[in-house]
Each structure stands twice: as C-alpha cells, then as structure tokens.
Short mmCIF file of N, CA and C in Angstrom, two decimals:
data_model
loop_
_atom_site.label_atom_id
_atom_site.label_comp_id
_atom_site.label_asym_id
_atom_site.label_seq_id
_atom_site.Cartn_x
_atom_site.Cartn_y
_atom_site.Cartn_z
N UNK A 295 88.96 24.12 23.55
CA UNK A 295 88.97 25.55 23.86
C UNK A 295 89.99 25.80 24.95
N UNK A 296 90.81 26.82 24.77
CA UNK A 296 91.77 27.22 25.78
C UNK A 296 91.47 28.65 26.20
N UNK A 297 91.46 28.88 27.52
CA UNK A 297 91.19 30.22 28.02
C UNK A 297 92.35 30.64 28.93
N UNK A 298 92.63 31.92 28.93
CA UNK A 298 93.66 32.45 29.83
C UNK A 298 93.09 33.67 30.54
N UNK A 299 93.45 33.83 31.79
CA UNK A 299 93.03 34.98 32.57
C UNK A 299 91.53 35.21 32.43
N UNK A 300 90.78 34.19 32.84
CA UNK A 300 89.32 34.19 32.67
C UNK A 300 88.63 35.14 33.64
N UNK A 301 87.40 34.89 33.98
CA UNK A 301 86.47 35.83 34.60
C UNK A 301 86.89 36.50 35.88
N UNK A 302 87.69 35.87 36.76
CA UNK A 302 88.03 36.50 38.03
C UNK A 302 89.32 37.32 37.97
N UNK A 303 89.75 37.70 36.83
CA UNK A 303 91.05 38.33 36.67
C UNK A 303 91.22 39.61 37.48
N UNK A 304 90.22 40.44 37.55
CA UNK A 304 90.40 41.76 38.17
C UNK A 304 89.83 41.88 39.57
N UNK A 305 88.99 40.96 40.02
CA UNK A 305 88.28 41.21 41.26
C UNK A 305 88.86 40.60 42.53
N UNK A 306 89.39 39.40 42.58
CA UNK A 306 89.83 38.85 43.86
C UNK A 306 91.03 39.58 44.43
N UNK A 307 91.17 39.48 45.73
CA UNK A 307 92.23 40.21 46.41
C UNK A 307 93.26 39.26 47.01
N UNK A 308 93.83 38.37 46.21
CA UNK A 308 94.82 37.43 46.70
C UNK A 308 96.18 38.10 46.77
N UNK A 309 96.79 38.05 47.92
CA UNK A 309 98.08 38.67 48.13
C UNK A 309 97.95 40.14 48.46
N UNK A 310 99.01 40.73 49.02
CA UNK A 310 98.94 42.14 49.44
C UNK A 310 98.65 43.10 48.29
N UNK A 311 99.27 42.90 47.14
CA UNK A 311 99.02 43.80 46.01
C UNK A 311 97.59 43.73 45.53
N UNK A 312 97.04 42.53 45.44
CA UNK A 312 95.67 42.35 44.98
C UNK A 312 94.65 42.89 45.96
N UNK A 313 94.99 42.87 47.26
CA UNK A 313 94.07 43.40 48.26
C UNK A 313 93.92 44.90 48.12
N UNK A 314 95.02 45.60 47.88
CA UNK A 314 94.99 47.06 47.78
C UNK A 314 94.58 47.55 46.40
N UNK A 315 94.99 46.85 45.36
CA UNK A 315 94.70 47.31 44.00
C UNK A 315 94.53 46.12 43.07
N UNK A 316 93.38 45.39 43.16
CA UNK A 316 93.21 44.25 42.26
C UNK A 316 93.29 44.69 40.80
N UNK A 317 94.00 43.92 40.01
CA UNK A 317 94.17 44.26 38.60
C UNK A 317 95.49 44.94 38.33
N UNK A 318 96.07 45.57 39.35
CA UNK A 318 97.35 46.25 39.17
C UNK A 318 98.51 45.32 39.50
N UNK A 319 98.23 44.08 39.84
CA UNK A 319 99.27 43.17 40.31
C UNK A 319 99.76 42.21 39.25
N UNK A 320 99.56 42.52 37.98
CA UNK A 320 100.07 41.63 36.94
C UNK A 320 101.57 41.84 36.74
N UNK A 321 102.12 42.93 37.29
CA UNK A 321 103.55 43.16 37.24
C UNK A 321 104.23 42.33 38.32
N UNK A 322 105.53 42.21 38.24
CA UNK A 322 106.27 41.39 39.19
C UNK A 322 106.45 42.15 40.51
N UNK A 323 105.50 42.00 41.41
CA UNK A 323 105.59 42.68 42.70
C UNK A 323 106.09 41.75 43.80
N UNK A 324 106.37 40.49 43.49
CA UNK A 324 107.01 39.57 44.42
C UNK A 324 106.12 38.97 45.47
N UNK A 325 104.81 39.18 45.44
CA UNK A 325 103.96 38.57 46.46
C UNK A 325 103.32 37.29 45.95
N UNK A 326 102.61 36.62 46.84
CA UNK A 326 102.05 35.31 46.53
C UNK A 326 100.90 35.36 45.53
N UNK A 327 100.34 36.52 45.25
CA UNK A 327 99.24 36.63 44.30
C UNK A 327 99.64 36.31 42.88
N UNK A 328 100.93 36.17 42.63
CA UNK A 328 101.40 35.87 41.28
C UNK A 328 100.79 34.56 40.77
N UNK A 329 100.50 33.62 41.65
CA UNK A 329 99.84 32.37 41.24
C UNK A 329 98.57 32.66 40.47
N UNK A 330 97.81 33.59 41.00
CA UNK A 330 96.49 33.86 40.46
C UNK A 330 96.54 34.86 39.32
N UNK A 331 97.31 35.92 39.47
CA UNK A 331 97.27 37.02 38.51
C UNK A 331 98.14 36.80 37.28
N UNK A 332 99.34 36.28 37.45
CA UNK A 332 100.24 36.13 36.32
C UNK A 332 101.26 35.02 36.61
N UNK A 333 100.91 33.75 36.35
CA UNK A 333 101.79 32.64 36.72
C UNK A 333 103.13 32.64 36.00
N UNK A 334 103.27 33.31 34.88
CA UNK A 334 104.56 33.34 34.18
C UNK A 334 105.64 33.98 35.04
N UNK A 335 105.25 34.84 35.97
CA UNK A 335 106.22 35.50 36.84
C UNK A 335 106.87 34.55 37.84
N UNK A 336 106.29 33.37 38.03
CA UNK A 336 106.92 32.37 38.91
C UNK A 336 108.33 32.03 38.43
N UNK A 337 108.57 32.10 37.12
CA UNK A 337 109.86 31.73 36.55
C UNK A 337 110.98 32.65 37.04
N UNK A 338 110.66 33.87 37.44
CA UNK A 338 111.68 34.81 37.91
C UNK A 338 111.97 34.66 39.40
N UNK A 339 111.25 33.77 40.06
CA UNK A 339 111.49 33.49 41.47
C UNK A 339 112.64 32.50 41.59
N UNK A 340 113.68 32.86 42.29
CA UNK A 340 114.86 31.99 42.41
C UNK A 340 114.88 31.20 43.72
N UNK A 341 113.90 31.38 44.57
CA UNK A 341 113.88 30.70 45.86
C UNK A 341 112.60 29.89 46.01
N UNK A 342 112.70 28.78 46.72
CA UNK A 342 111.51 28.04 47.12
C UNK A 342 110.98 28.74 48.37
N UNK A 343 109.68 28.94 48.43
CA UNK A 343 109.11 29.69 49.55
C UNK A 343 107.67 29.30 49.78
N UNK A 344 107.24 29.46 51.02
CA UNK A 344 105.83 29.26 51.40
C UNK A 344 105.30 30.58 51.92
N UNK A 345 104.02 30.85 51.69
CA UNK A 345 103.45 32.09 52.20
C UNK A 345 101.97 31.91 52.51
N UNK A 346 101.52 32.73 53.42
CA UNK A 346 100.11 32.83 53.76
C UNK A 346 99.75 34.30 53.67
N UNK A 347 98.74 34.61 52.90
CA UNK A 347 98.28 35.99 52.84
C UNK A 347 96.77 35.98 53.00
N UNK A 348 96.26 37.00 53.65
CA UNK A 348 94.83 37.00 53.87
C UNK A 348 94.31 38.27 54.49
N UNK A 349 93.03 38.31 54.61
CA UNK A 349 92.35 39.40 55.26
C UNK A 349 92.42 39.16 56.76
N UNK A 350 92.73 40.18 57.52
CA UNK A 350 92.83 40.02 58.97
C UNK A 350 91.46 39.75 59.56
N UNK A 351 90.46 40.48 59.12
CA UNK A 351 89.12 40.26 59.64
C UNK A 351 88.08 40.68 58.61
N UNK A 352 86.86 40.23 58.84
CA UNK A 352 85.73 40.62 57.98
C UNK A 352 84.54 40.90 58.88
N UNK A 353 83.84 41.96 58.62
CA UNK A 353 82.59 42.25 59.31
C UNK A 353 81.52 42.38 58.25
N UNK A 354 80.42 41.68 58.44
CA UNK A 354 79.33 41.70 57.46
C UNK A 354 78.02 41.97 58.16
N UNK A 355 77.21 42.86 57.59
CA UNK A 355 75.88 43.15 58.13
C UNK A 355 74.91 43.15 56.97
N UNK A 356 73.86 42.36 57.09
CA UNK A 356 72.86 42.23 56.04
C UNK A 356 71.48 42.51 56.62
N UNK A 357 70.68 43.29 55.90
CA UNK A 357 69.31 43.57 56.33
C UNK A 357 68.39 43.30 55.15
N UNK A 358 67.39 42.42 55.38
CA UNK A 358 66.39 42.14 54.35
C UNK A 358 65.08 42.74 54.84
N UNK A 359 64.68 43.83 54.21
CA UNK A 359 63.46 44.53 54.61
C UNK A 359 62.25 43.65 54.33
N UNK A 360 61.38 43.52 55.34
CA UNK A 360 60.17 42.69 55.25
C UNK A 360 60.49 41.23 54.92
N UNK A 361 61.65 40.76 55.35
CA UNK A 361 62.10 39.40 55.03
C UNK A 361 61.26 38.30 55.64
N UNK A 362 60.61 38.57 56.78
CA UNK A 362 59.77 37.56 57.43
C UNK A 362 58.31 38.00 57.45
N UNK A 363 57.97 38.95 56.61
CA UNK A 363 56.60 39.46 56.55
C UNK A 363 56.61 40.98 56.65
N UNK A 364 55.49 41.58 56.41
CA UNK A 364 55.38 43.04 56.43
C UNK A 364 55.78 43.57 57.81
N UNK A 365 56.76 44.46 57.80
CA UNK A 365 57.25 45.06 59.04
C UNK A 365 58.19 44.17 59.84
N UNK A 366 58.51 43.00 59.33
CA UNK A 366 59.40 42.08 60.04
C UNK A 366 60.69 41.91 59.24
N UNK A 367 61.66 42.78 59.54
CA UNK A 367 62.94 42.75 58.84
C UNK A 367 63.81 41.63 59.37
N UNK A 368 64.63 41.08 58.50
CA UNK A 368 65.64 40.10 58.91
C UNK A 368 67.00 40.79 58.89
N UNK A 369 67.72 40.70 60.00
CA UNK A 369 69.02 41.35 60.13
C UNK A 369 70.04 40.33 60.59
N UNK A 370 71.21 40.35 59.97
CA UNK A 370 72.30 39.45 60.34
C UNK A 370 73.59 40.26 60.38
N UNK A 371 74.43 40.01 61.38
CA UNK A 371 75.73 40.66 61.43
C UNK A 371 76.71 39.74 62.14
N UNK A 372 77.96 39.88 61.79
CA UNK A 372 78.99 39.07 62.44
C UNK A 372 80.35 39.32 61.85
N UNK A 373 81.37 38.92 62.58
CA UNK A 373 82.74 39.10 62.13
C UNK A 373 83.48 37.79 62.14
N UNK A 374 84.57 37.74 61.39
CA UNK A 374 85.37 36.53 61.35
C UNK A 374 86.77 36.84 60.83
N UNK A 375 87.71 35.95 61.11
CA UNK A 375 89.07 36.04 60.58
C UNK A 375 89.15 35.07 59.41
N UNK A 376 89.64 35.54 58.28
CA UNK A 376 89.57 34.74 57.07
C UNK A 376 90.92 34.68 56.36
N UNK A 377 91.56 33.51 56.32
CA UNK A 377 92.74 33.39 55.46
C UNK A 377 92.29 33.30 54.01
N UNK A 378 93.07 33.87 53.12
CA UNK A 378 92.66 33.85 51.73
C UNK A 378 93.54 32.99 50.84
N UNK A 379 94.83 32.91 51.13
CA UNK A 379 95.70 32.16 50.23
C UNK A 379 96.85 31.54 51.01
N UNK A 380 97.04 30.26 50.80
CA UNK A 380 98.21 29.55 51.32
C UNK A 380 98.92 29.00 50.09
N UNK A 381 100.21 29.30 49.95
CA UNK A 381 100.91 28.89 48.73
C UNK A 381 102.33 28.43 49.03
N UNK A 382 102.88 27.68 48.07
CA UNK A 382 104.25 27.21 48.17
C UNK A 382 104.83 27.16 46.77
N UNK A 383 106.06 27.61 46.63
CA UNK A 383 106.75 27.53 45.34
C UNK A 383 108.02 26.71 45.50
N UNK A 384 108.36 25.99 44.45
CA UNK A 384 109.56 25.18 44.42
C UNK A 384 110.32 25.56 43.16
N UNK A 385 111.48 26.14 43.33
CA UNK A 385 112.28 26.59 42.20
C UNK A 385 113.39 25.59 41.92
N UNK A 386 113.46 25.14 40.69
CA UNK A 386 114.49 24.19 40.26
C UNK A 386 115.43 24.88 39.28
N UNK A 387 116.70 24.92 39.61
CA UNK A 387 117.70 25.55 38.73
C UNK A 387 118.29 24.47 37.82
N UNK A 388 117.58 24.19 36.73
CA UNK A 388 118.02 23.16 35.79
C UNK A 388 119.13 23.70 34.89
N UNK A 389 119.84 22.81 34.19
CA UNK A 389 120.97 23.23 33.35
C UNK A 389 120.53 24.16 32.22
N UNK A 390 119.45 23.80 31.56
CA UNK A 390 119.00 24.60 30.42
C UNK A 390 118.23 25.85 30.84
N UNK A 391 117.23 25.65 31.68
CA UNK A 391 116.35 26.76 32.06
C UNK A 391 115.85 26.57 33.48
N UNK A 392 115.70 27.66 34.22
CA UNK A 392 115.07 27.54 35.55
C UNK A 392 113.57 27.25 35.39
N UNK A 393 113.06 26.35 36.21
CA UNK A 393 111.64 26.00 36.20
C UNK A 393 111.13 26.16 37.62
N UNK A 394 109.96 26.75 37.75
CA UNK A 394 109.36 26.93 39.07
C UNK A 394 107.97 26.32 39.06
N UNK A 395 107.70 25.53 40.09
CA UNK A 395 106.39 24.93 40.29
C UNK A 395 105.77 25.55 41.53
N UNK A 396 104.47 25.58 41.55
CA UNK A 396 103.80 26.11 42.73
C UNK A 396 102.43 25.50 42.91
N UNK A 397 101.98 25.55 44.13
CA UNK A 397 100.61 25.13 44.41
C UNK A 397 100.05 26.06 45.48
N UNK A 398 98.73 26.20 45.45
CA UNK A 398 98.08 27.13 46.37
C UNK A 398 96.66 26.67 46.67
N UNK A 399 96.20 27.09 47.82
CA UNK A 399 94.81 26.89 48.22
C UNK A 399 94.22 28.28 48.46
N UNK A 400 93.19 28.62 47.70
CA UNK A 400 92.56 29.94 47.78
C UNK A 400 91.20 29.82 48.44
N UNK A 401 90.86 30.81 49.22
CA UNK A 401 89.55 30.82 49.88
C UNK A 401 88.96 32.22 49.76
N UNK A 402 87.77 32.31 49.24
CA UNK A 402 87.09 33.59 49.06
C UNK A 402 85.73 33.50 49.73
N UNK A 403 85.55 34.15 50.87
CA UNK A 403 84.23 34.16 51.50
C UNK A 403 83.27 35.01 50.69
N UNK A 404 82.07 34.50 50.45
CA UNK A 404 81.09 35.23 49.66
C UNK A 404 80.00 35.80 50.56
N UNK A 405 79.41 34.95 51.40
CA UNK A 405 78.33 35.42 52.25
C UNK A 405 78.18 34.51 53.46
N UNK A 406 77.84 35.10 54.60
CA UNK A 406 77.51 34.34 55.80
C UNK A 406 76.33 35.04 56.45
N UNK A 407 75.15 34.42 56.34
CA UNK A 407 73.91 35.06 56.79
C UNK A 407 73.19 34.14 57.77
N UNK A 408 72.98 34.61 59.00
CA UNK A 408 72.23 33.88 60.01
C UNK A 408 71.28 34.86 60.67
N UNK A 409 70.01 34.52 60.70
CA UNK A 409 69.02 35.44 61.28
C UNK A 409 67.89 34.66 61.92
N UNK A 410 67.16 35.34 62.81
CA UNK A 410 65.99 34.76 63.46
C UNK A 410 65.00 35.88 63.73
N UNK A 411 63.73 35.63 63.47
CA UNK A 411 62.67 36.61 63.72
C UNK A 411 61.54 35.91 64.46
N UNK A 412 61.06 36.53 65.53
CA UNK A 412 59.98 35.95 66.32
C UNK A 412 58.90 36.99 66.52
N UNK A 413 57.66 36.51 66.51
CA UNK A 413 56.52 37.40 66.72
C UNK A 413 55.61 36.76 67.77
N UNK A 414 55.35 37.50 68.86
CA UNK A 414 54.39 37.12 69.90
C UNK A 414 53.29 38.17 69.86
N UNK A 415 52.06 37.75 69.62
CA UNK A 415 50.98 38.73 69.51
C UNK A 415 49.62 38.09 69.75
N UNK A 416 48.66 38.92 70.06
CA UNK A 416 47.25 38.52 70.11
C UNK A 416 46.65 38.96 68.78
N UNK A 417 46.43 38.00 67.88
CA UNK A 417 45.87 38.30 66.56
C UNK A 417 44.81 37.27 66.21
N UNK A 418 44.01 37.61 65.23
CA UNK A 418 42.99 36.69 64.74
C UNK A 418 43.66 35.79 63.70
N UNK A 419 44.38 34.75 64.17
CA UNK A 419 45.16 33.88 63.30
C UNK A 419 44.34 32.75 62.71
N UNK A 420 43.25 32.32 63.38
CA UNK A 420 42.44 31.21 62.92
C UNK A 420 41.07 31.70 62.45
N UNK A 421 40.42 30.90 61.65
CA UNK A 421 39.09 31.26 61.13
C UNK A 421 38.11 31.43 62.29
N UNK A 422 37.31 32.49 62.23
CA UNK A 422 36.31 32.75 63.27
C UNK A 422 35.23 31.68 63.29
N UNK A 423 35.09 30.85 62.26
CA UNK A 423 34.06 29.81 62.23
C UNK A 423 34.30 28.75 63.30
N UNK A 424 35.56 28.49 63.66
CA UNK A 424 35.82 27.50 64.71
C UNK A 424 36.61 28.08 65.88
N UNK A 425 37.14 29.30 65.77
CA UNK A 425 37.85 29.93 66.88
C UNK A 425 37.64 31.44 66.80
N UNK A 426 36.46 31.89 67.28
CA UNK A 426 36.15 33.32 67.17
C UNK A 426 37.08 34.17 68.04
N UNK A 427 37.44 35.36 67.50
CA UNK A 427 38.26 36.32 68.25
C UNK A 427 39.74 36.09 68.06
N UNK A 428 40.50 36.86 68.84
CA UNK A 428 41.97 36.81 68.74
C UNK A 428 42.52 35.60 69.48
N UNK A 429 43.60 35.09 68.95
CA UNK A 429 44.30 33.98 69.57
C UNK A 429 45.70 34.47 69.98
N UNK A 430 46.31 33.74 70.89
CA UNK A 430 47.70 34.00 71.22
C UNK A 430 48.55 33.34 70.15
N UNK A 431 49.29 34.16 69.46
CA UNK A 431 50.09 33.68 68.32
C UNK A 431 51.58 33.80 68.66
N UNK A 432 52.31 32.72 68.44
CA UNK A 432 53.77 32.73 68.56
C UNK A 432 54.31 32.14 67.27
N UNK A 433 55.06 32.92 66.53
CA UNK A 433 55.65 32.45 65.27
C UNK A 433 57.13 32.79 65.23
N UNK A 434 57.91 31.91 64.64
CA UNK A 434 59.34 32.16 64.55
C UNK A 434 59.85 31.72 63.19
N UNK A 435 60.77 32.50 62.66
CA UNK A 435 61.40 32.21 61.38
C UNK A 435 62.91 32.29 61.59
N UNK A 436 63.65 31.28 61.17
CA UNK A 436 65.11 31.31 61.22
C UNK A 436 65.66 30.95 59.85
N UNK A 437 66.79 31.53 59.52
CA UNK A 437 67.43 31.24 58.24
C UNK A 437 68.93 31.32 58.40
N UNK A 438 69.63 30.46 57.68
CA UNK A 438 71.08 30.49 57.66
C UNK A 438 71.55 30.15 56.26
N UNK A 439 72.51 30.91 55.78
CA UNK A 439 73.07 30.68 54.46
C UNK A 439 74.53 31.09 54.49
N UNK A 440 75.40 30.21 54.12
CA UNK A 440 76.83 30.49 54.09
C UNK A 440 77.39 30.02 52.76
N UNK A 441 78.07 30.90 52.07
CA UNK A 441 78.65 30.56 50.77
C UNK A 441 80.13 30.94 50.79
N UNK A 442 80.98 29.97 50.52
CA UNK A 442 82.42 30.18 50.41
C UNK A 442 82.90 29.57 49.11
N UNK A 443 83.91 30.18 48.53
CA UNK A 443 84.53 29.64 47.33
C UNK A 443 85.93 29.18 47.72
N UNK A 444 86.26 27.93 47.47
CA UNK A 444 87.60 27.42 47.76
C UNK A 444 88.13 26.76 46.49
N UNK A 445 89.36 27.06 46.16
CA UNK A 445 89.95 26.51 44.94
C UNK A 445 91.39 26.09 45.21
N UNK A 446 91.82 25.05 44.53
CA UNK A 446 93.22 24.63 44.55
C UNK A 446 93.86 24.96 43.22
N UNK A 447 95.08 25.44 43.24
CA UNK A 447 95.79 25.82 42.02
C UNK A 447 97.12 25.08 41.92
N UNK A 448 97.47 24.67 40.72
CA UNK A 448 98.78 24.13 40.41
C UNK A 448 99.36 25.00 39.31
N UNK A 449 100.58 25.47 39.49
CA UNK A 449 101.20 26.36 38.52
C UNK A 449 102.59 25.87 38.14
N UNK A 450 103.01 26.26 36.96
CA UNK A 450 104.38 25.99 36.50
C UNK A 450 104.80 27.14 35.59
N UNK A 451 106.09 27.45 35.64
CA UNK A 451 106.61 28.52 34.79
C UNK A 451 108.04 28.19 34.38
N UNK A 452 108.40 28.59 33.16
CA UNK A 452 109.73 28.37 32.61
C UNK A 452 110.25 29.71 32.11
N UNK A 453 111.50 30.02 32.45
CA UNK A 453 112.12 31.24 31.95
C UNK A 453 112.74 30.93 30.59
N UNK A 454 112.31 31.66 29.55
CA UNK A 454 112.80 31.43 28.20
C UNK A 454 114.04 32.26 27.89
N UNK A 455 114.11 33.45 28.46
CA UNK A 455 115.26 34.35 28.30
C UNK A 455 115.31 35.23 29.53
N UNK A 456 116.29 36.12 29.65
CA UNK A 456 116.34 36.97 30.84
C UNK A 456 115.09 37.84 31.04
N UNK A 457 114.34 38.10 29.98
CA UNK A 457 113.15 38.95 30.14
C UNK A 457 111.84 38.29 29.69
N UNK A 458 111.88 37.03 29.26
CA UNK A 458 110.68 36.34 28.81
C UNK A 458 110.46 35.04 29.59
N UNK A 459 109.21 34.80 29.90
CA UNK A 459 108.85 33.54 30.56
C UNK A 459 107.45 33.15 30.14
N UNK A 460 107.13 31.88 30.38
CA UNK A 460 105.80 31.38 30.09
C UNK A 460 105.35 30.59 31.31
N UNK A 461 104.06 30.71 31.63
CA UNK A 461 103.54 29.99 32.78
C UNK A 461 102.08 29.64 32.59
N UNK A 462 101.62 28.68 33.40
CA UNK A 462 100.21 28.32 33.35
C UNK A 462 99.76 27.93 34.74
N UNK A 463 98.47 28.05 34.95
CA UNK A 463 97.85 27.66 36.22
C UNK A 463 96.62 26.84 35.89
N UNK A 464 96.46 25.76 36.62
CA UNK A 464 95.25 24.93 36.54
C UNK A 464 94.57 25.05 37.90
N UNK A 465 93.30 25.34 37.88
CA UNK A 465 92.59 25.43 39.17
C UNK A 465 91.35 24.59 39.17
N UNK A 466 90.92 24.23 40.34
CA UNK A 466 89.71 23.44 40.49
C UNK A 466 89.10 23.65 41.85
#
C-alpha cells in the first residue's frame, strides 16, 4: 500500500505559511514547510539552506471540573517556547536533472498538564464504629501529563521539466 499526503495534511503549522493558513501552503511559497506539505517543490530550490521555524510561545490553560471530586476542580496553566521545525536542504545541480535532498526534525506539542489539589477539613472520614465523629482529614491529588509528537523526515525531489517535478518524504 502506498499513501501520499496522509492524515496530517491540513492541520499542522510547520513553517510561516502553514502557521497562518494551514492547507494553503501546497504552492511554492519558499518556506521550510515544503518538506511537510509538498516535497516535490524541493526540486525548484537551487540553493542548499538550513532553517528553523516555530512558534514563539505557547500558553495553555486546562480546567477539569470536579477532577478531584465533587467541587474540587483541577486547573493547570503554563507557557513555553516551542520550536516546531528544523530543516536542511542540499541541492545538487547534476548534468541531467537537478536533485534536492532534505531532512527535517518536526516537533508538535499536544498537551502539557500539571495540577495539584489539596483538601484540609474536619469530616467524618472513618467509620463511626471505631472512630466516632469528625476526623482531621488531609488529602492531596497531583497529576502530570505531557504529550509531544516528534518526527524525523527525509525528502528527495527531482525536476523533470521546467514546470514539473516529483518528490517524496519518508517520516518516522
């Protein structure tokens, strides 16, 4: 089975064009997102170049209502600086056809959640059969979950004519 332009075709924001208008960057806009969106365009690149493109910052706030029990919400917030794509292209001007190779490291942050909830109270926490009345109760719940997607890409493209090219990308 061979697949092209699979499931993440329209959503990631790799490169400046993809950040502002994901899905509109399949045209030759000259940015580093060409690795991901349309590798055949690498063939029209006549220079070897390295680039870093990314989000300057991210702020995330998550609230889970009643996450640690009734009336005990879990809230997490935080900011970070996140690079999204580091890439390099190598253009070879061969006698028959120009060939361009490229490699990239992509990073897509999905979620970063850290929270803590504590309850100090006088409640009837134990059975009255062996501890009648209210007890001093101290309970704490902490949770952390971080999910990031990182992928490496290898690309190659060949120019077939002044207006036609073919390219492929392998990622893992």
